[in-house]
PDB file of C-alpha atoms in Angstrom:
ATOM      1  CA  LYS A   1       0.000   0.000   0.000  1.00  0.00           C
ATOM      2  CA  VAL A   2       2.880   2.374   0.750  1.00  0.00           C
ATOM      3  CA  ARG A   3       4.301   1.951  -2.768  1.00  0.00           C
ATOM      4  CA  TRP A   4       0.865   2.623  -4.242  1.00  0.00           C
ATOM      5  CA  VAL A   5       0.462   5.794  -2.143  1.00  0.00           C
ATOM      6  CA  ASN A   6       3.955   6.997  -3.085  1.00  0.00           C
ATOM      7  CA  LYS A   7       3.220   6.258  -6.742  1.00  0.00           C
ATOM      8  CA  HIS A   8       0.230   8.590  -6.638  1.00  0.00           C
ATOM      9  CA  LYS A   9       2.203  11.316  -4.853  1.00  0.00           C
ATOM     10  CA  ALA A  10       4.872  11.158  -7.553  1.00  0.00           C
ATOM     11  CA  GLN A  11       2.318  11.060 -10.374  1.00  0.00           C
ATOM     12  CA  SER A  12       0.650  14.190  -9.016  1.00  0.00           C
ATOM     13  CA  ARG A  13       3.999  15.981  -9.441  1.00  0.00           C
ATOM     14  CA  LEU A  14       4.665  14.710 -12.954  1.00  0.00           C
ATOM     15  CA  PRO A  15       4.070  17.064 -15.845  1.00  0.00           C
ATOM     16  CA  ALA A  16       1.510  15.658 -18.271  1.00  0.00           C
ATOM     17  CA  VAL A  17       4.217  15.080 -20.909  1.00  0.00           C
ATOM     18  CA  GLY A  18       6.187  12.860 -18.488  1.00  0.00           C
ATOM     19  CA  TYR A  19       3.142  10.790 -17.593  1.00  0.00           C
ATOM     20  CA  THR A  20       2.219  10.492 -21.279  1.00  0.00           C
ATOM     21  CA  ALA A  21       5.779   9.478 -22.262  1.00  0.00           C
ATOM     22  CA  VAL A  22       5.861   6.671 -19.682  1.00  0.00           C
ATOM     23  CA  LYS A  23       2.395   5.446 -20.616  1.00  0.00           C
ATOM     24  CA  ALA A  24       3.192   5.519 -24.348  1.00  0.00           C
ATOM     25  CA  LEU A  25       6.428   3.588 -23.797  1.00  0.00           C
ATOM     26  CA  ILE A  26       5.015   0.804 -21.647  1.00  0.00           C
ATOM     27  CA  ASP A  27       1.641   0.454 -23.380  1.00  0.00           C
ATOM     28  CA  ASP A  28       3.006   0.030 -26.916  1.00  0.00           C
ATOM     29  CA  PRO A  29       5.140  -3.130 -27.367  1.00  0.00           C
ATOM     30  CA  ASP A  30       6.504  -1.904 -30.702  1.00  0.00           C
ATOM     31  CA  ARG A  31       7.586   1.417 -29.230  1.00  0.00           C
ATOM     32  CA  TRP A  32       9.068  -0.394 -26.208  1.00  0.00           C
ATOM     33  CA  ASN A  33      11.134  -2.633 -28.515  1.00  0.00           C
ATOM     34  CA  ASN A  34      12.196   0.202 -30.830  1.00  0.00           C
ATOM     35  CA  VAL A  35      13.316   2.466 -27.991  1.00  0.00           C
ATOM     36  CA  GLY A  36      15.059  -0.399 -26.192  1.00  0.00           C
ATOM     37  CA  GLU A  37      16.913  -1.517 -29.319  1.00  0.00           C
ATOM     38  CA  ALA A  38      17.956   2.048 -30.106  1.00  0.00           C
ATOM     39  CA  LEU A  39      19.263   2.544 -26.567  1.00  0.00           C
ATOM     40  CA  SER A  40      21.155  -0.754 -26.681  1.00  0.00           C
ATOM     41  CA  LYS A  41      22.709   0.160 -30.017  1.00  0.00           C
ATOM     42  CA  ALA A  42      23.728   3.537 -28.534  1.00  0.00           C
ATOM     43  CA  ARG A  43      24.996   1.789 -25.365  1.00  0.00           C
ATOM     44  CA  GLY A  44      22.459   3.770 -23.319  1.00  0.00           C
ATOM     45  CA  ASP A  45      23.579   7.180 -24.601  1.00  0.00           C
ATOM     46  CA  ALA A  46      20.359   9.073 -25.342  1.00  0.00           C
ATOM     47  CA  GLN A  47      22.370  11.828 -27.071  1.00  0.00           C
ATOM     48  CA  GLN A  48      22.959   9.423 -29.968  1.00  0.00           C
ATOM     49  CA  LEU A  49      19.224   8.968 -30.605  1.00  0.00           C
ATOM     50  CA  ASP A  50      17.179  11.012 -33.046  1.00  0.00           C
ATOM     51  CA  GLU A  51      15.623  14.106 -31.506  1.00  0.00           C
ATOM     52  CA  LYS A  52      12.093  12.712 -31.119  1.00  0.00           C
ATOM     53  CA  MET A  53      13.224   9.473 -29.452  1.00  0.00           C
ATOM     54  CA  ARG A  54      15.785  11.276 -27.288  1.00  0.00           C
ATOM     55  CA  SER A  55      13.074  13.625 -26.030  1.00  0.00           C
ATOM     56  CA  GLN A  56      10.810  10.687 -25.146  1.00  0.00           C
ATOM     57  CA  VAL A  57      13.626   8.817 -23.363  1.00  0.00           C
ATOM     58  CA  GLN A  58      14.554  11.916 -21.361  1.00  0.00           C
ATOM     59  CA  ARG A  59      10.923  12.467 -20.343  1.00  0.00           C
ATOM     60  CA  VAL A  60      10.745   8.877 -19.097  1.00  0.00           C
ATOM     61  CA  ASP A  61      14.057   9.395 -17.266  1.00  0.00           C
ATOM     62  CA  ARG A  62      12.692  12.503 -15.521  1.00  0.00           C
ATOM     63  CA  ALA A  63       9.453  10.707 -14.609  1.00  0.00           C
ATOM     64  CA  ILE A  64      11.440   7.884 -12.993  1.00  0.00           C
ATOM     65  CA  GLN A  65      13.594  10.417 -11.136  1.00  0.00           C
ATOM     66  CA  THR A  66      10.447  12.114  -9.816  1.00  0.00           C
ATOM     67  CA  ALA A  67       9.134   8.774  -8.567  1.00  0.00           C
ATOM     68  CA  GLU A  68      12.473   7.982  -6.913  1.00  0.00           C
ATOM     69  CA  ARG A  69      12.288  11.216  -4.892  1.00  0.00           C
ATOM     70  CA  PHE A  70       9.112   9.879  -3.253  1.00  0.00           C
ATOM     71  CA  ASN A  71      10.588   6.473  -2.492  1.00  0.00           C
ATOM     72  CA  ASP A  72      12.463   5.722   0.706  1.00  0.00           C
ATOM     73  CA  ARG A  73      12.293   1.937   0.398  1.00  0.00           C
ATOM     74  CA  GLY A  74      14.407  -0.745  -1.133  1.00  0.00           C
ATOM     75  CA  HIS A  75      12.916  -3.243  -3.530  1.00  0.00           C
ATOM     76  CA  ILE A  76      13.385  -6.847  -4.496  1.00  0.00           C
ATOM     77  CA  LEU A  77      12.359  -6.988  -8.138  1.00  0.00           C
ATOM     78  CA  TYR A  78      12.155  -9.732 -10.737  1.00  0.00           C
ATOM     79  CA  CYS A  79      12.591  -9.597 -14.492  1.00  0.00           C
ATOM     80  CA  ALA A  80      13.034 -12.321 -17.084  1.00  0.00           C
ATOM     81  CA  VAL A  81      16.006 -12.226 -19.438  1.00  0.00           C
ATOM     82  CA  THR A  82      16.286 -14.401 -22.535  1.00  0.00           C
ATOM     83  CA  LEU A  83      19.625 -16.106 -23.110  1.00  0.00           C
ATOM     84  CA  PRO A  84      20.815 -17.093 -26.588  1.00  0.00           C
ATOM     85  CA  HIS A  85      20.529 -20.769 -25.594  1.00  0.00           C
ATOM     86  CA  THR A  86      18.498 -23.019 -23.300  1.00  0.00           C
ATOM     87  CA  VAL A  87      19.107 -22.233 -19.631  1.00  0.00           C
ATOM     88  CA  ALA A  88      21.553 -24.569 -17.945  1.00  0.00           C
ATOM     89  CA  GLN A  89      20.183 -26.735 -15.146  1.00  0.00           C
ATOM     90  CA  GLU A  90      23.194 -25.951 -12.955  1.00  0.00           C
ATOM     91  CA  ALA A  91      24.291 -22.420 -12.087  1.00  0.00           C
ATOM     92  CA  VAL A  92      27.936 -23.292 -12.774  1.00  0.00           C
ATOM     93  CA  ASN A  93      26.970 -23.809 -16.433  1.00  0.00           C
ATOM     94  CA  LEU A  94      25.593 -20.282 -16.833  1.00  0.00           C
ATOM     95  CA  PRO A  95      27.714 -17.874 -18.908  1.00  0.00           C
ATOM     96  CA  SER A  96      30.620 -16.191 -17.113  1.00  0.00           C
ATOM     97  CA  THR A  97      28.726 -12.886 -17.277  1.00  0.00           C
ATOM     98  CA  LEU A  98      26.107 -14.351 -14.905  1.00  0.00           C
ATOM     99  CA  GLN A  99      28.547 -15.814 -12.373  1.00  0.00           C
ATOM    100  CA  PRO A 100      29.025 -14.261  -8.905  1.00  0.00           C
ATOM    101  CA  GLY A 101      31.253 -11.192  -8.992  1.00  0.00           C
ATOM    102  CA  SER A 102      30.364 -10.286 -12.589  1.00  0.00           C
ATOM    103  CA  ARG A 103      28.992  -6.847 -13.305  1.00  0.00           C
ATOM    104  CA  LEU A 104      26.128  -5.896 -15.612  1.00  0.00           C
ATOM    105  CA  GLU A 105      24.778  -2.570 -16.803  1.00  0.00           C
ATOM    106  CA  PHE A 106      21.251  -2.110 -18.104  1.00  0.00           C
ATOM    107  CA  ASP A 107      21.448   0.303 -21.043  1.00  0.00           C
ATOM    108  CA  ARG A 108      17.679   0.509 -21.491  1.00  0.00           C
ATOM    109  CA  HIS A 109      14.602   0.937 -19.324  1.00  0.00           C
ATOM    110  CA  THR A 110      13.593  -2.385 -17.785  1.00  0.00           C
ATOM    111  CA  MET A 111      10.174  -3.616 -16.676  1.00  0.00           C
ATOM    112  CA  ALA A 112      10.201  -5.709 -13.531  1.00  0.00           C
ATOM    113  CA  THR A 113       7.742  -6.920 -10.920  1.00  0.00           C
ATOM    114  CA  HIS A 114       7.724  -7.282  -7.155  1.00  0.00           C
ATOM    115  CA  ALA A 115       6.183 -10.774  -7.380  1.00  0.00           C
ATOM    116  CA  LEU A 116       8.034 -13.559  -9.194  1.00  0.00           C
ATOM    117  CA  HIS A 117       4.889 -15.505 -10.066  1.00  0.00           C
ATOM    118  CA  GLU A 118       3.705 -12.595 -12.244  1.00  0.00           C
ATOM    119  CA  LEU A 119       6.439 -13.562 -14.729  1.00  0.00           C
ATOM    120  CA  ASP A 120       5.120 -17.135 -15.157  1.00  0.00           C
ATOM    121  CA  PRO A 121       3.150 -16.429 -18.364  1.00  0.00           C
ATOM    122  CA  THR A 122       6.184 -14.893 -20.077  1.00  0.00           C
ATOM    123  CA  VAL A 123       9.138 -17.059 -18.970  1.00  0.00           C
ATOM    124  CA  GLY A 124      10.374 -19.613 -21.497  1.00  0.00           C
ATOM    125  CA  GLU A 125      13.069 -22.300 -21.572  1.00  0.00           C
ATOM    126  CA  ARG A 126      15.758 -19.778 -22.589  1.00  0.00           C
ATOM    127  CA  ASP A 127      14.914 -17.331 -19.772  1.00  0.00           C
ATOM    128  CA  VAL A 128      16.593 -16.752 -16.448  1.00  0.00           C
ATOM    129  CA  VAL A 129      15.052 -14.548 -13.808  1.00  0.00           C
ATOM    130  CA  PHE A 130      17.033 -11.673 -12.369  1.00  0.00           C
ATOM    131  CA  GLU A 131      16.229 -11.024  -8.717  1.00  0.00           C
ATOM    132  CA  ILE A 132      17.286  -7.414  -8.276  1.00  0.00           C
ATOM    133  CA  GLU A 133      18.000  -5.632  -5.001  1.00  0.00           C
ATOM    134  CA  THR A 134      17.702  -1.876  -5.569  1.00  0.00           C
ATOM    135  CA  GLY A 135      16.046   1.297  -4.382  1.00  0.00           C
ATOM    136  CA  ARG A 136      15.738   2.612  -7.931  1.00  0.00           C
ATOM    137  CA  GLY A 137      12.837   2.896 -10.311  1.00  0.00           C
ATOM    138  CA  MET A 138       9.192   3.779 -10.519  1.00  0.00           C
ATOM    139  CA  TYR A 139       6.425   1.625  -9.050  1.00  0.00           C
ATOM    140  CA  MET A 140       3.746   1.202 -11.702  1.00  0.00           C
ATOM    141  CA  GLY A 141       1.536  -1.418 -10.040  1.00  0.00           C
ATOM    142  CA  ARG A 142      -1.687  -1.123  -8.192  1.00  0.00           C
ATOM    143  CA  SER A 143      -2.404  -1.700  -4.506  1.00  0.00           C
ATOM    144  CA  ASP A 144      -1.592  -5.000  -2.818  1.00  0.00           C
ATOM    145  CA  THR A 145      -5.165  -6.218  -3.287  1.00  0.00           C
ATOM    146  CA  VAL A 146      -4.486  -6.766  -7.020  1.00  0.00           C
ATOM    147  CA  ASP A 147      -1.892  -9.023  -8.637  1.00  0.00           C
ATOM    148  CA  ASP A 148      -0.095  -6.183 -10.427  1.00  0.00           C
ATOM    149  CA  THR A 149       3.266  -5.078  -9.035  1.00  0.00           C
ATOM    150  CA  ALA A 150       4.911  -3.647 -12.158  1.00  0.00           C
ATOM    151  CA  HIS A 151       8.041  -1.554 -11.648  1.00  0.00           C
ATOM    152  CA  LEU A 152       9.988   0.458 -14.244  1.00  0.00           C
ATOM    153  CA  LEU A 153      13.760   0.582 -13.756  1.00  0.00           C
ATOM    154  CA  PRO A 154      15.816   3.414 -15.216  1.00  0.00           C
ATOM    155  CA  ARG A 155      18.483   2.916 -17.836  1.00  0.00           C
ATOM    156  CA  GLY A 156      22.131   3.047 -16.825  1.00  0.00           C
ATOM    157  CA  VAL A 157      21.770   1.039 -13.615  1.00  0.00           C
ATOM    158  CA  ARG A 158      24.788  -1.138 -12.749  1.00  0.00           C
ATOM    159  CA  PHE A 159      24.573  -4.436 -10.896  1.00  0.00           C
ATOM    160  CA  GLU A 160      26.877  -7.040  -9.422  1.00  0.00           C
ATOM    161  CA  VAL A 161      25.935 -10.714  -9.622  1.00  0.00           C
ATOM    162  CA  VAL A 162      25.665 -12.001  -6.052  1.00  0.00           C
ATOM    163  CA  SER A 163      24.625 -15.592  -6.703  1.00  0.00           C
ATOM    164  CA  ALA A 164      22.887 -17.874  -9.168  1.00  0.00           C
ATOM    165  CA  GLY A 165      20.909 -21.065  -8.721  1.00  0.00           C
ATOM    166  CA  GLU A 166      17.514 -22.673  -8.850  1.00  0.00           C
ATOM    167  CA  GLY A 167      15.015 -20.798  -6.721  1.00  0.00           C
ATOM    168  CA  ARG A 168      11.625 -21.852  -5.455  1.00  0.00           C
ATOM    169  CA  TYR A 169       8.641 -19.575  -4.985  1.00  0.00           C
ATOM    170  CA  ARG A 170       5.018 -19.961  -3.975  1.00  0.00           C
ATOM    171  CA  ARG A 171       2.267 -18.962  -6.368  1.00  0.00           C
ATOM    172  CA  PRO A 172      -1.050 -17.485  -5.166  1.00  0.00           C
ATOM    173  CA  ASP A 173      -2.768 -20.860  -5.722  1.00  0.00           C
ATOM    174  CA  GLY A 174      -0.272 -22.498  -3.317  1.00  0.00           C
ATOM    175  CA  SER A 175       1.697 -24.382  -5.957  1.00  0.00           C
ATOM    176  CA  ILE A 176       5.484 -24.165  -6.010  1.00  0.00           C
ATOM    177  CA  GLY A 177       7.367 -22.764  -8.996  1.00  0.00           C
ATOM    178  CA  ARG A 178      11.051 -23.237  -9.793  1.00  0.00           C
ATOM    179  CA  ARG A 179      13.270 -20.966 -11.861  1.00  0.00           C
ATOM    180  CA  MET A 180      16.948 -20.352 -12.486  1.00  0.00           C
ATOM    181  CA  ILE A 181      17.468 -17.129 -10.552  1.00  0.00           C
ATOM    182  CA  VAL A 182      20.447 -14.790 -10.814  1.00  0.00           C
ATOM    183  CA  GLN A 183      20.580 -12.441  -7.836  1.00  0.00           C
ATOM    184  CA  LEU A 184      21.807  -8.914  -8.588  1.00  0.00           C
ATOM    185  CA  ARG A 185      22.724  -6.082  -6.235  1.00  0.00           C
ATOM    186  CA  ASP A 186      22.587  -2.440  -7.383  1.00  0.00           C
ATOM    187  CA  ILE A 187      26.083  -0.891  -7.407  1.00  0.00           C
ATOM    188  CA  THR A 188      25.178   2.230  -9.392  1.00  0.00           C
ATOM    189  CA  GLU A 189      26.271   4.603  -6.635  1.00  0.00           C
ATOM    190  CA  GLU A 190      29.547   2.813  -5.776  1.00  0.00           C
TER     191      GLU A 190
END
């Protein structure tokens, strides 16, 4: 409930263009993919984007920054990442970039969730789940009475891999799910 309240406080401070930019980005899968691919190609440098896309990215950045000013909590977030091959059954067989001590930087905005089971419909055999410890981003979900805990992470966040292995989690229906989970810790400010 606190995240939901803080979300509304931040949204009340957002200019309409910031709110519209975030909504347009996350509601349109084609736009999401185009912006993400452009940011990846530019290694996260919005200055290399065309003027229209750069403006949209910067509006989203400012909206996330506004939301972060109203947040005094840390988060454990989950997002699925597709590997170029089937996920190994053992953590030691994951690529070296996903082994403990490795560092990753997200060059694009990233959608995550506060509840791992919300990823179930989208996770395939080539996906690992990142469990992210951070205080960053913008809560987009609804109150805790609804199964919607979406969270938008900013671009340019750096993480260190803490551990990797099969994780278990309980779904709302009581069943147990299992996923290869790579735990990340935010090191952006270090």
